[in-house]
Coordinates of C-alpha atoms in Angstrom, one line a residue:
M1 CA 126.6 126.5 113.3
S2 CA 123.7 127.9 115.3
F3 CA 121.5 125.9 117.6
N4 CA 118.1 126.6 119.2
E5 CA 117.8 126.8 123.0
A6 CA 116.8 123.2 123.6
Q7 CA 119.6 121.9 121.3
T8 CA 122.2 124.1 123.1
E9 CA 121.0 122.8 126.5
A10 CA 121.4 119.2 125.4
I11 CA 124.8 119.7 123.6
H12 CA 126.3 121.4 126.7
H13 CA 125.1 118.8 129.3
K14 CA 128.1 117.2 130.8
E15 CA 127.4 114.7 133.6
G16 CA 124.4 112.7 134.9
P17 CA 121.5 111.1 133.1
L18 CA 120.0 113.0 130.2
L19 CA 116.7 112.4 128.4
I20 CA 116.4 114.0 125.0
I21 CA 112.9 113.8 123.6
A22 CA 113.3 114.5 119.9
G23 CA 110.3 115.3 117.8
P24 CA 110.3 114.6 114.0
G25 CA 112.8 116.7 112.0
S26 CA 114.2 118.3 115.2
G27 CA 117.9 117.6 114.5
K28 CA 118.6 114.8 117.0
T29 CA 121.6 113.5 115.0
T30 CA 123.0 117.1 115.0
V31 CA 122.6 117.2 118.7
I32 CA 124.3 113.8 119.3
V33 CA 127.4 114.5 117.2
N34 CA 127.8 118.0 118.6
R35 CA 127.4 116.8 122.2
T36 CA 130.0 114.2 121.5
K37 CA 132.4 116.8 120.1
N38 CA 131.6 119.2 123.0
L39 CA 132.5 116.5 125.6
I40 CA 135.9 116.1 124.1
E41 CA 136.5 119.8 123.3
E42 CA 135.1 121.6 126.3
H43 CA 135.4 118.9 129.0
H44 CA 138.5 117.1 127.8
I45 CA 136.8 113.7 127.9
D46 CA 138.9 110.9 126.3
P47 CA 137.1 110.1 123.0
R48 CA 137.8 106.4 123.6
K49 CA 135.6 106.6 126.7
I50 CA 132.5 107.7 124.7
L51 CA 130.0 105.1 123.3
V52 CA 127.3 106.1 120.8
V53 CA 124.8 103.4 120.2
T54 CA 122.4 103.4 117.2
F55 CA 119.5 101.2 116.1
T56 CA 121.0 100.0 112.8
K57 CA 124.5 99.4 111.3
S58 CA 123.8 102.0 108.6
A59 CA 122.8 104.6 111.2
A60 CA 126.0 103.9 113.1
E61 CA 128.1 104.4 109.9
E62 CA 126.2 107.6 109.0
M63 CA 126.6 109.0 112.5
G64 CA 130.3 108.3 112.5
I65 CA 130.8 110.0 109.1
R66 CA 128.9 113.0 110.3
F67 CA 131.0 113.2 113.4
Q68 CA 134.2 113.0 111.3
K69 CA 133.1 115.7 108.9
L70 CA 132.2 117.9 111.9
C71 CA 135.7 117.4 113.5
L72 CA 137.6 117.9 110.2
E73 CA 136.7 121.6 110.4
E74 CA 138.9 121.9 113.5
E75 CA 142.6 122.7 113.7
D76 CA 143.4 119.4 115.3
P77 CA 140.9 116.8 114.1
D78 CA 143.0 113.9 115.5
Q79 CA 142.0 114.8 119.1
Y80 CA 138.5 113.5 118.4
T81 CA 139.6 110.1 117.2
G82 CA 138.5 107.0 119.1
V83 CA 134.7 107.5 119.8
H84 CA 132.9 104.2 119.6
F85 CA 129.9 104.2 117.1
G86 CA 128.0 101.0 116.9
T87 CA 124.8 99.0 117.3
I88 CA 123.9 97.3 120.5
H89 CA 124.5 94.0 118.8
S90 CA 128.0 95.0 117.7
I91 CA 128.9 96.2 121.2
C92 CA 127.6 93.1 122.8
F93 CA 129.5 90.8 120.4
Q94 CA 132.7 92.8 121.0
I95 CA 132.3 92.1 124.7
L96 CA 131.7 88.4 124.1
V97 CA 134.8 88.2 121.9
S98 CA 137.0 90.3 124.1
Y99 CA 136.1 88.7 127.5
F100 CA 134.4 85.3 127.0
G101 CA 136.2 83.6 124.1
Y102 CA 133.7 83.9 121.4
D103 CA 134.7 84.3 117.8
Y104 CA 133.0 85.4 114.6
S105 CA 132.8 81.9 113.3
Q106 CA 130.2 81.2 116.0
L107 CA 127.9 83.8 114.7
I108 CA 125.2 82.2 112.5
Q109 CA 124.4 84.0 109.3
E110 CA 120.8 84.5 108.1
N111 CA 121.2 81.9 105.3
E112 CA 122.4 79.4 107.8
K113 CA 119.5 80.2 110.1
Y114 CA 117.0 79.6 107.4
R115 CA 118.7 76.4 106.4
I116 CA 118.2 75.0 109.9
L117 CA 114.6 76.2 110.1
Y118 CA 113.9 74.7 106.6
A119 CA 115.3 71.3 107.6
L120 CA 113.3 71.4 110.8
A121 CA 110.0 72.3 109.0
K122 CA 110.6 69.4 106.6
Q123 CA 111.4 67.1 109.5
Y124 CA 108.2 68.1 111.4
D125 CA 106.1 68.2 108.2
F126 CA 105.1 71.8 108.9
A127 CA 103.8 74.1 106.1
S128 CA 104.5 71.6 103.3
L129 CA 103.3 73.9 100.6
D130 CA 104.6 77.3 101.6
Y131 CA 107.9 76.8 103.4
N132 CA 109.2 80.4 102.7
K133 CA 106.4 82.1 104.5
F134 CA 106.3 79.6 107.3
I135 CA 110.0 79.9 108.0
A136 CA 109.9 83.7 107.9
D137 CA 107.0 83.6 110.4
I138 CA 108.9 81.2 112.7
A139 CA 112.1 83.3 112.5
K140 CA 110.1 86.4 113.4
A141 CA 108.4 84.6 116.4
I142 CA 111.8 83.2 117.7
G143 CA 113.3 86.7 117.5
Y144 CA 110.4 88.2 119.3
I145 CA 110.5 85.6 122.1
K146 CA 114.2 86.2 122.6
N147 CA 113.9 90.0 122.6
C148 CA 111.2 89.6 125.3
D149 CA 113.5 87.3 127.2
G150 CA 110.8 84.6 127.0
K151 CA 108.4 86.6 129.2
D152 CA 104.7 87.6 128.6
I153 CA 104.5 86.0 125.2
N154 CA 101.1 86.3 123.5
Y155 CA 101.3 83.4 121.0
S156 CA 98.0 84.3 119.4
K157 CA 99.7 87.2 117.7
F158 CA 101.9 85.0 115.6
D159 CA 100.8 83.7 112.1
V160 CA 101.8 80.2 113.2
S161 CA 100.5 78.1 116.1
E162 CA 102.0 78.1 119.6
Y163 CA 102.8 74.4 119.2
Q164 CA 104.7 75.0 116.0
V165 CA 106.6 78.0 117.5
K166 CA 107.7 76.1 120.6
K167 CA 108.6 72.9 118.7
M168 CA 110.6 74.8 116.0
M169 CA 112.3 77.0 118.6
K170 CA 113.3 74.0 120.7
G171 CA 114.7 72.2 117.7
Y172 CA 116.5 75.4 116.4
Q173 CA 118.2 76.0 119.7
E174 CA 119.3 72.4 120.0
V175 CA 121.0 72.6 116.5
L176 CA 122.7 75.9 117.5
E177 CA 124.1 74.3 120.7
K178 CA 125.2 71.2 118.8
E179 CA 127.0 73.4 116.2
H180 CA 128.3 75.8 118.9
K181 CA 126.6 78.8 117.2
I182 CA 124.7 81.8 118.4
D183 CA 122.3 84.1 116.5
F184 CA 122.0 87.9 116.6
D185 CA 119.4 87.8 119.4
D186 CA 121.5 85.3 121.4
M187 CA 124.3 87.9 121.4
L188 CA 122.3 90.2 123.7
L189 CA 121.2 87.5 126.0
R190 CA 124.7 86.0 126.4
C191 CA 126.2 89.4 126.9
R192 CA 123.6 90.4 129.5
D193 CA 123.9 87.0 131.4
N194 CA 127.7 87.1 131.4
L195 CA 127.9 90.7 132.6
K196 CA 125.6 89.7 135.5
K197 CA 127.7 86.7 136.4
H198 CA 131.2 88.3 136.0
E199 CA 131.5 91.5 138.1
D200 CA 135.1 92.0 137.1
V201 CA 134.2 92.1 133.4
L202 CA 131.3 94.5 134.1
A203 CA 133.7 96.8 136.0
D204 CA 136.2 96.7 133.1
V205 CA 133.4 97.6 130.6
Q206 CA 132.3 100.4 132.9
E207 CA 135.8 101.8 132.9
T208 CA 136.0 101.5 129.1
F209 CA 132.8 103.5 128.6
H210 CA 132.3 106.5 130.9
Y211 CA 129.7 108.2 128.6
I212 CA 126.9 106.4 126.8
M213 CA 124.6 108.0 124.2
I214 CA 121.7 105.9 122.8
D215 CA 119.8 106.9 119.7
E216 CA 116.2 105.7 118.9
F217 CA 115.8 104.8 122.6
Q218 CA 112.0 104.5 122.1
D219 CA 112.6 101.2 120.4
T220 CA 114.6 99.6 123.2
N221 CA 113.6 96.2 124.6
N222 CA 114.0 94.9 128.1
V223 CA 117.2 92.9 127.4
Q224 CA 118.9 95.9 125.8
A225 CA 117.8 98.2 128.6
E226 CA 119.3 95.9 131.2
I227 CA 122.7 96.0 129.4
F228 CA 122.7 99.8 129.0
N229 CA 121.8 100.2 132.7
M230 CA 124.5 97.9 133.8
I231 CA 127.2 99.7 131.8
A232 CA 126.0 103.1 133.0
E233 CA 125.4 102.1 136.6
K234 CA 128.7 103.4 138.1
R235 CA 128.7 106.9 136.7
K236 CA 125.1 107.4 135.5
N237 CA 126.4 109.3 132.5
I238 CA 123.8 107.9 130.2
C239 CA 122.1 110.0 127.5
V240 CA 119.1 108.6 125.7
V241 CA 117.6 110.2 122.6
G242 CA 114.3 109.3 121.0
D243 CA 110.6 110.1 120.4
D244 CA 108.0 108.0 122.2
D245 CA 105.6 109.0 119.5
Q246 CA 107.7 107.2 116.9
S247 CA 108.0 103.8 118.7
L248 CA 107.0 101.2 116.1
Y249 CA 108.7 98.0 117.0
R250 CA 106.6 96.4 119.8
F251 CA 106.2 93.4 117.4
R252 CA 110.0 92.9 117.9
G253 CA 109.8 93.2 121.6
A254 CA 110.4 97.0 121.9
K255 CA 108.7 98.7 124.8
P256 CA 108.2 102.5 124.7
E257 CA 107.5 102.3 128.4
I258 CA 111.2 101.9 129.0
M259 CA 111.7 105.5 127.7
L260 CA 108.6 106.8 129.4
D261 CA 109.9 105.4 132.7
F262 CA 113.5 106.6 132.3
E263 CA 113.1 109.4 134.9
K264 CA 111.9 106.7 137.4
T265 CA 115.0 104.6 136.6
Y266 CA 117.2 107.7 136.9
P267 CA 115.6 110.1 139.4
K268 CA 118.2 112.9 138.7
T269 CA 117.5 112.9 135.0
K270 CA 117.7 116.2 133.1
K271 CA 115.0 116.3 130.4
V272 CA 115.3 118.3 127.2
V273 CA 112.5 118.4 124.6
L274 CA 113.6 119.2 121.0
N275 CA 110.4 120.7 119.9
I276 CA 111.3 122.6 116.7
N277 CA 110.5 120.7 113.5
Y278 CA 112.9 121.9 110.7
R279 CA 111.4 119.5 108.2
S280 CA 107.6 120.0 107.8
D281 CA 105.2 122.7 106.8
R282 CA 103.4 124.5 109.6
N283 CA 100.0 122.9 108.7
I284 CA 101.5 119.4 108.8
V285 CA 103.1 119.9 112.1
A286 CA 100.0 121.4 113.7
A287 CA 97.7 118.6 112.3
S288 CA 100.0 115.7 113.2
K289 CA 100.5 117.2 116.8
K290 CA 96.7 117.2 117.3
F291 CA 96.4 113.7 115.8
I292 CA 99.0 112.0 118.0
E293 CA 97.5 113.6 121.1
Y294 CA 94.7 111.1 120.9
N295 CA 97.3 108.7 122.4
K296 CA 97.4 108.8 126.2
T297 CA 100.6 106.9 127.0
R298 CA 103.2 109.5 125.9
F299 CA 105.3 112.5 126.8
P300 CA 103.3 115.7 126.3
K301 CA 105.2 117.9 123.8
D302 CA 104.4 121.2 122.0
I303 CA 106.0 120.6 118.6
K304 CA 106.3 123.7 116.4
S305 CA 107.4 124.2 112.8
F306 CA 110.5 126.3 112.0
H307 CA 108.9 127.2 108.6
K308 CA 106.4 130.0 107.9
R309 CA 105.2 128.3 104.7
R310 CA 101.7 126.8 104.7
Y311 CA 100.5 124.1 102.3
K312 CA 97.0 122.8 102.6
I313 CA 96.7 119.2 103.7
Q314 CA 94.3 117.4 101.2
L315 CA 91.9 114.7 102.3
L316 CA 90.3 112.9 99.5
Q317 CA 87.6 110.2 99.4
L318 CA 87.6 108.4 96.0
P319 CA 85.2 105.7 94.6
N320 CA 87.7 102.8 94.7
D321 CA 91.4 101.9 94.8
K322 CA 91.7 102.1 91.0
E323 CA 90.4 105.6 91.0
Q324 CA 92.8 106.4 93.8
N325 CA 95.8 105.1 91.9
T326 CA 94.8 107.0 88.7
W327 CA 94.5 110.2 90.7
I328 CA 97.9 109.6 92.3
I329 CA 99.6 109.1 88.9
K330 CA 98.0 112.2 87.5
K331 CA 99.2 114.2 90.5
I332 CA 102.7 112.8 90.3
N333 CA 102.9 113.8 86.7
E334 CA 101.5 117.3 87.5
L335 CA 104.0 117.9 90.3
Y336 CA 106.9 116.5 88.2
K337 CA 106.1 119.0 85.4
K338 CA 106.2 121.7 88.0
G339 CA 109.7 120.8 89.0
V340 CA 109.3 118.3 91.9
P341 CA 111.7 115.4 91.4
Y342 CA 110.3 111.9 91.5
S343 CA 112.7 111.1 94.3
E344 CA 110.9 113.8 96.4
M345 CA 107.6 112.0 96.2
A346 CA 106.5 109.0 98.3
V347 CA 103.5 106.7 98.4
I348 CA 103.1 105.4 101.9
Y349 CA 100.8 102.5 102.9
R350 CA 100.1 100.4 106.0
T351 CA 101.0 96.9 104.7
N352 CA 102.9 95.8 101.6
R353 CA 99.7 94.2 100.0
E354 CA 98.5 97.7 99.2
S355 CA 101.6 98.2 97.0
K356 CA 100.5 96.1 94.0
T357 CA 97.9 98.3 92.3
V358 CA 100.1 101.3 92.7
I359 CA 103.0 99.5 91.1
D360 CA 100.7 98.4 88.2
Q361 CA 99.8 102.0 87.4
L362 CA 103.4 103.2 87.7
V363 CA 104.6 100.5 85.3
K364 CA 101.7 101.3 82.8
K365 CA 102.6 105.0 82.8
D366 CA 106.4 104.4 82.7
I367 CA 107.1 106.3 85.9
P368 CA 110.3 105.2 87.6
F369 CA 109.9 103.9 91.2
Q370 CA 111.8 102.1 93.9
A371 CA 111.1 100.2 97.1
K372 CA 112.7 97.9 99.6
I373 CA 111.9 94.2 99.1
E374 CA 110.0 94.0 102.4
D375 CA 107.8 97.0 101.4
V376 CA 106.2 95.3 98.4
I377 CA 104.4 92.0 97.8
N378 CA 104.4 89.8 94.8
I379 CA 101.2 87.8 94.7
Y380 CA 102.5 85.9 91.7
N381 CA 105.2 84.3 93.8
H382 CA 102.6 82.8 96.2
F383 CA 101.6 79.1 96.2
I384 CA 98.0 80.3 95.7
F385 CA 98.8 81.6 92.2
N386 CA 100.5 78.3 91.4
D387 CA 97.5 76.3 92.7
I388 CA 95.2 78.3 90.4
L389 CA 97.4 77.8 87.4
N390 CA 97.5 74.1 88.3
F391 CA 93.7 73.9 88.0
M392 CA 93.8 75.7 84.7
E393 CA 96.4 73.3 83.3
L394 CA 94.2 70.3 84.3
A395 CA 91.3 72.0 82.5
K396 CA 93.5 72.1 79.4
G397 CA 93.9 68.4 79.6
S398 CA 97.0 67.7 81.6
K399 CA 97.3 64.1 82.8
S400 CA 100.1 64.8 85.2
M401 CA 99.7 62.9 88.4
A402 CA 101.6 65.6 90.3
R403 CA 99.1 68.2 89.1
W404 CA 96.1 66.0 90.1
T405 CA 97.7 65.3 93.5
R406 CA 98.0 69.0 94.1
A407 CA 94.4 69.6 93.0
L408 CA 93.0 66.8 95.2
K409 CA 94.8 68.0 98.3
R410 CA 93.5 71.5 98.4
P411 CA 90.6 71.5 98.7
T412 CA 90.9 68.1 100.2
A413 CA 89.1 65.1 98.5
Y414 CA 89.8 63.1 101.7
I415 CA 92.3 60.8 100.1
P416 CA 95.0 59.4 102.4
N417 CA 98.7 60.3 101.7
D418 CA 99.5 56.6 101.4
A419 CA 97.2 56.4 98.3
F420 CA 99.0 59.2 96.6
K421 CA 102.4 57.5 97.3
E422 CA 101.2 54.2 95.9
C423 CA 99.3 55.3 92.8
K424 CA 100.6 56.6 89.5
S425 CA 97.3 57.6 87.9
L426 CA 93.7 58.7 88.7
D427 CA 92.5 55.2 87.8
D428 CA 94.9 53.8 90.3
L429 CA 93.6 56.1 92.9
K430 CA 90.0 55.1 92.3
Q431 CA 90.9 51.4 92.4
W432 CA 92.9 52.0 95.6
G433 CA 89.7 53.4 97.2
F434 CA 87.8 50.2 96.4
D435 CA 90.6 48.0 97.5
H436 CA 90.8 49.7 100.9
G437 CA 87.1 50.0 101.6
K438 CA 86.9 53.7 100.7
P439 CA 84.5 53.8 97.6
Y440 CA 83.8 57.5 98.3
I441 CA 87.3 58.3 96.8
K442 CA 86.1 57.4 93.3
K443 CA 83.0 59.6 93.7
N444 CA 85.1 62.6 95.0
I445 CA 87.6 62.3 92.2
E446 CA 84.9 62.2 89.6
A447 CA 83.1 65.2 91.1
V448 CA 86.4 67.2 90.8
E449 CA 86.9 65.9 87.2
R450 CA 83.4 67.1 86.2
K451 CA 84.0 70.6 87.7
I452 CA 87.4 70.9 86.0
R453 CA 85.8 70.0 82.6
K454 CA 83.4 72.9 83.1
L455 CA 86.2 75.2 83.9
K456 CA 87.7 74.7 80.4
V457 CA 84.6 76.3 78.7
L458 CA 84.3 79.3 80.9
D459 CA 85.4 82.8 79.9
F460 CA 88.8 83.4 81.4
K461 CA 87.7 86.4 83.4
K462 CA 85.4 84.1 85.4
Q463 CA 87.7 81.1 85.9
V464 CA 89.4 82.2 89.1
G465 CA 86.0 83.0 90.7
Y466 CA 84.9 79.5 89.6
I467 CA 87.9 77.9 91.1
K468 CA 87.5 79.9 94.3
R469 CA 83.8 79.1 94.8
T470 CA 82.6 76.1 92.7
L471 CA 85.8 74.1 93.1
N472 CA 85.7 75.1 96.8
Y473 CA 89.3 76.4 96.7
E474 CA 88.5 79.2 99.2
E475 CA 87.1 76.7 101.6
G476 CA 90.2 74.6 101.1
L477 CA 92.4 77.5 102.0
I478 CA 90.5 78.1 105.2
S479 CA 90.9 74.4 106.1
Y480 CA 94.6 74.5 105.2
A481 CA 95.2 77.6 107.4
E482 CA 93.4 75.9 110.3
Y483 CA 95.3 72.7 109.9
K484 CA 98.7 74.5 109.7
G485 CA 97.8 76.9 112.6
E486 CA 98.2 79.9 110.3
D487 CA 96.1 83.1 109.9
E488 CA 93.6 82.7 107.0
T489 CA 93.2 86.4 106.5
L490 CA 96.2 87.0 104.3
L491 CA 95.6 83.9 102.3
L492 CA 92.1 85.0 101.5
E493 CA 93.2 88.5 100.7
I494 CA 95.7 87.1 98.2
L495 CA 93.1 84.9 96.6
D496 CA 90.7 87.9 96.3
D497 CA 93.5 90.0 94.8
L498 CA 94.3 87.3 92.2
E499 CA 90.6 87.0 91.3
E500 CA 90.4 90.8 90.6
D501 CA 93.8 90.8 88.8
S502 CA 92.8 87.9 86.5
K503 CA 89.9 90.0 85.2
E504 CA 92.4 92.3 83.6
C505 CA 93.4 89.5 81.2
N506 CA 91.8 87.6 78.5
S507 CA 93.7 84.3 78.7
M508 CA 95.8 82.2 80.9
K509 CA 98.8 82.9 78.7
E510 CA 98.3 86.6 79.0
W511 CA 97.9 86.4 82.8
Q512 CA 101.2 84.4 83.0
Q513 CA 102.9 87.0 80.9
R514 CA 101.6 89.7 83.2
A515 CA 102.9 87.8 86.2
K516 CA 106.3 87.4 84.5
E517 CA 106.6 91.1 83.7
Y518 CA 105.5 92.2 87.1
T519 CA 108.0 89.8 88.8
A520 CA 110.8 91.2 86.6
T521 CA 109.8 94.7 87.5
I522 CA 109.9 94.0 91.2
K523 CA 113.4 92.5 90.9
R524 CA 114.6 95.6 89.1
T525 CA 113.2 98.0 91.6
V526 CA 113.6 96.4 95.1
S527 CA 116.7 98.4 96.0
I528 CA 117.1 102.0 97.1
D529 CA 119.5 104.2 95.1
E530 CA 119.7 107.7 96.6
E531 CA 121.0 109.0 93.2
K532 CA 118.1 107.6 91.3
D533 CA 115.2 109.9 90.5
A534 CA 112.3 107.6 91.2
V535 CA 109.0 107.7 93.2
N536 CA 109.5 106.0 96.6
L537 CA 107.1 103.2 97.7
T538 CA 107.2 102.3 101.4
T539 CA 105.2 101.0 104.3
M540 CA 104.6 103.3 107.3
H541 CA 107.2 101.2 109.1
G542 CA 109.7 101.6 106.3
S543 CA 109.3 105.3 106.0
K544 CA 110.7 106.0 109.4
G545 CA 113.7 108.3 109.3
L546 CA 113.0 109.5 105.7
E547 CA 111.6 112.7 104.3
Y548 CA 110.0 113.9 101.1
Q549 CA 108.5 117.0 99.6
V550 CA 105.3 115.2 98.8
V551 CA 103.6 112.3 100.6
F552 CA 100.6 110.3 99.5
M553 CA 99.1 108.2 102.3
I554 CA 96.8 105.7 100.6
D555 CA 94.0 103.3 101.5
V556 CA 93.1 105.1 104.8
N557 CA 90.2 102.8 105.3
E558 CA 88.7 100.9 108.2
G559 CA 90.5 97.6 108.8
I560 CA 93.6 98.7 106.9
T561 CA 94.7 101.5 109.2
P562 CA 94.5 101.0 112.1
Y563 CA 95.2 97.4 111.1
E564 CA 92.2 95.1 111.9
K565 CA 94.3 92.8 114.1
A566 CA 95.2 95.7 116.5
E567 CA 92.9 95.1 119.5
T568 CA 94.6 96.1 122.8
V569 CA 95.3 99.7 123.8
P570 CA 99.1 99.4 123.3
E571 CA 98.5 97.9 119.9
L572 CA 96.1 100.6 118.9
E573 CA 98.4 103.3 120.2
E574 CA 101.2 101.9 118.1
E575 CA 99.0 101.9 115.0
R576 CA 98.4 105.7 115.6
R577 CA 102.1 106.2 116.0
M578 CA 102.7 104.5 112.6
F579 CA 100.3 106.8 110.9
Y580 CA 101.9 109.8 112.7
V581 CA 105.3 108.7 111.3
G582 CA 103.8 108.6 107.8
M583 CA 102.3 112.1 108.1
T584 CA 105.6 113.6 109.5
R585 CA 107.6 112.4 106.5
A586 CA 106.1 115.2 104.4
K587 CA 108.0 118.4 104.1
E588 CA 105.4 120.4 102.1
R589 CA 102.5 118.5 100.6
L590 CA 100.5 115.8 102.3
F591 CA 97.6 113.9 100.6
I592 CA 95.5 111.5 102.7
I593 CA 93.3 109.3 100.6
S594 CA 90.4 107.0 101.5
T595 CA 88.2 104.9 99.1
D596 CA 84.6 103.7 99.1
Q597 CA 85.7 100.4 97.7
F598 CA 88.8 98.4 98.3
R599 CA 89.6 95.3 96.1
G600 CA 86.0 95.3 94.9
K601 CA 84.5 95.3 98.4
D602 CA 82.6 98.2 100.0
T603 CA 84.5 99.9 102.8
V604 CA 84.5 103.1 104.8
P605 CA 87.1 105.7 105.7
S606 CA 89.3 105.0 108.7
D607 CA 88.6 106.8 112.0
Y608 CA 91.9 108.5 111.4
Y609 CA 90.4 110.1 108.2
Y610 CA 87.5 111.5 110.2
E611 CA 89.7 112.7 113.1
L612 CA 91.9 114.6 110.7
Q613 CA 88.9 116.0 108.9
N614 CA 87.7 117.3 112.2
I615 CA 91.1 118.7 113.1
L616 CA 91.4 120.5 109.8
E617 CA 87.9 121.9 110.0
K618 CA 88.5 123.3 113.5
K619 CA 91.7 124.9 112.4
E620 CA 90.1 126.6 109.5
S621 CA 87.2 127.9 111.6

């Protein structure tokens, strides 16, 4: 196998710190496995002394398989046996088990973690109507705090309040201690702390691993970096591989600055830049290079394409998201007829809420597709959809007290919880108000009753809008979000989406059937099968590490990308890196699409759209 000059330099580096800056499609995995082989083959390093750390379990397994295949080509493949491939979590847990008496029964599983958090949320009366989202947000916040070692936490970035996070985290940790359990993030903290306290154990670990190679180093957090540096401290044989331009996990505590400062941590570092992109067309490489250079906190690098081919990058500005999806479907069919497999096409978006209208069109046109569960959103599984159906059932004449209780709580009719607990009917509620000196309760209930009676006679296409505005449901959502310490933005977006979606149907029954079919479709498609010929749907985050012949980047509009919540320079630079990752997934054709309207509201193209327009115009001139 032949290597370019930079790859050869990295593969043959023996001792001392090595920083490999690997641009998109530059063959970093090839370099890692061949350097590992070279250390054993040329320098006679005991394979058991080599540690290769990857970001995910699947990446570790894939790296190990590639290394095995490479070594099977040799006369004596057994001489390469013993290299450690694993994630930082697996390595840390192995240390805890081997030296500090931990066992696998102490490691809490995700379902156990959610069980504890659910019980605590119920106990503290948090998020009483949407436990799933609340618990997911809390779990994310706890993980972030642990990954940051509890330092420099900006609680305003969470979708739950600081009070809720701190109270839930305190309760969660108390339960873990009581049950003698640790979670995945605790593994790293316990390992780091124990290695600091026990010099003899650290010395033994240093003797176990003489050479350390770390993949995806741009996504390392402070706790992980401390562990790596302790293990490598004695010999300094640490090799880190990554691309600062593809660091996307600041929200999990990752700090690209750790990679950027590597040469300060290890002054004798040898730096190698893998700057040949073997994946993408020359125009894609050139445009993405200019685009990412708007970021200032980065390693300068001159990425070049290995290929001579040139496909034109297409920027399109379409009237609305419906027209956008119609155009995409037409182009997918056109390319498929020309011989491009569905599996070589991907639709990439900033957040999973942009996935729904694309999925609708793919289903209508019977085009196979696939996605990971976290990369799509099902608005029909949300409590807002069920709230809306609840109003509609009441309009049809339901007398259910459970339904009336739900309707009178959001938007609030200012009825105390004790009244709902004590009363079995609306008449009971009205009487309760008089008995307790609150005559306004009867007036409020009757006002809601009048509005719901009017809902019954409205054309179905207008009913969600009526619930939203006349029944003050939108206002109720805002109050609910404020009370629960949650971000109202996503709730209002889902309500808007449901209003637009309902206009596609003629009755409640038809809408429910649409929801049922959509939910069934999502269940069938939320898994990735590499053998399946299906269009890929993914967020920019989810696209990392993947590649396709054709990429459609959709909804490139202001407020969507860069995401409207990104405010600080580090956050805005990460948004640009995300878009860069999306662009560099494309091997041949790249379509970047903006719309004049999004979900029925006027919008304008993202700054990214105009920047790329300018980049492409300059290139052509």
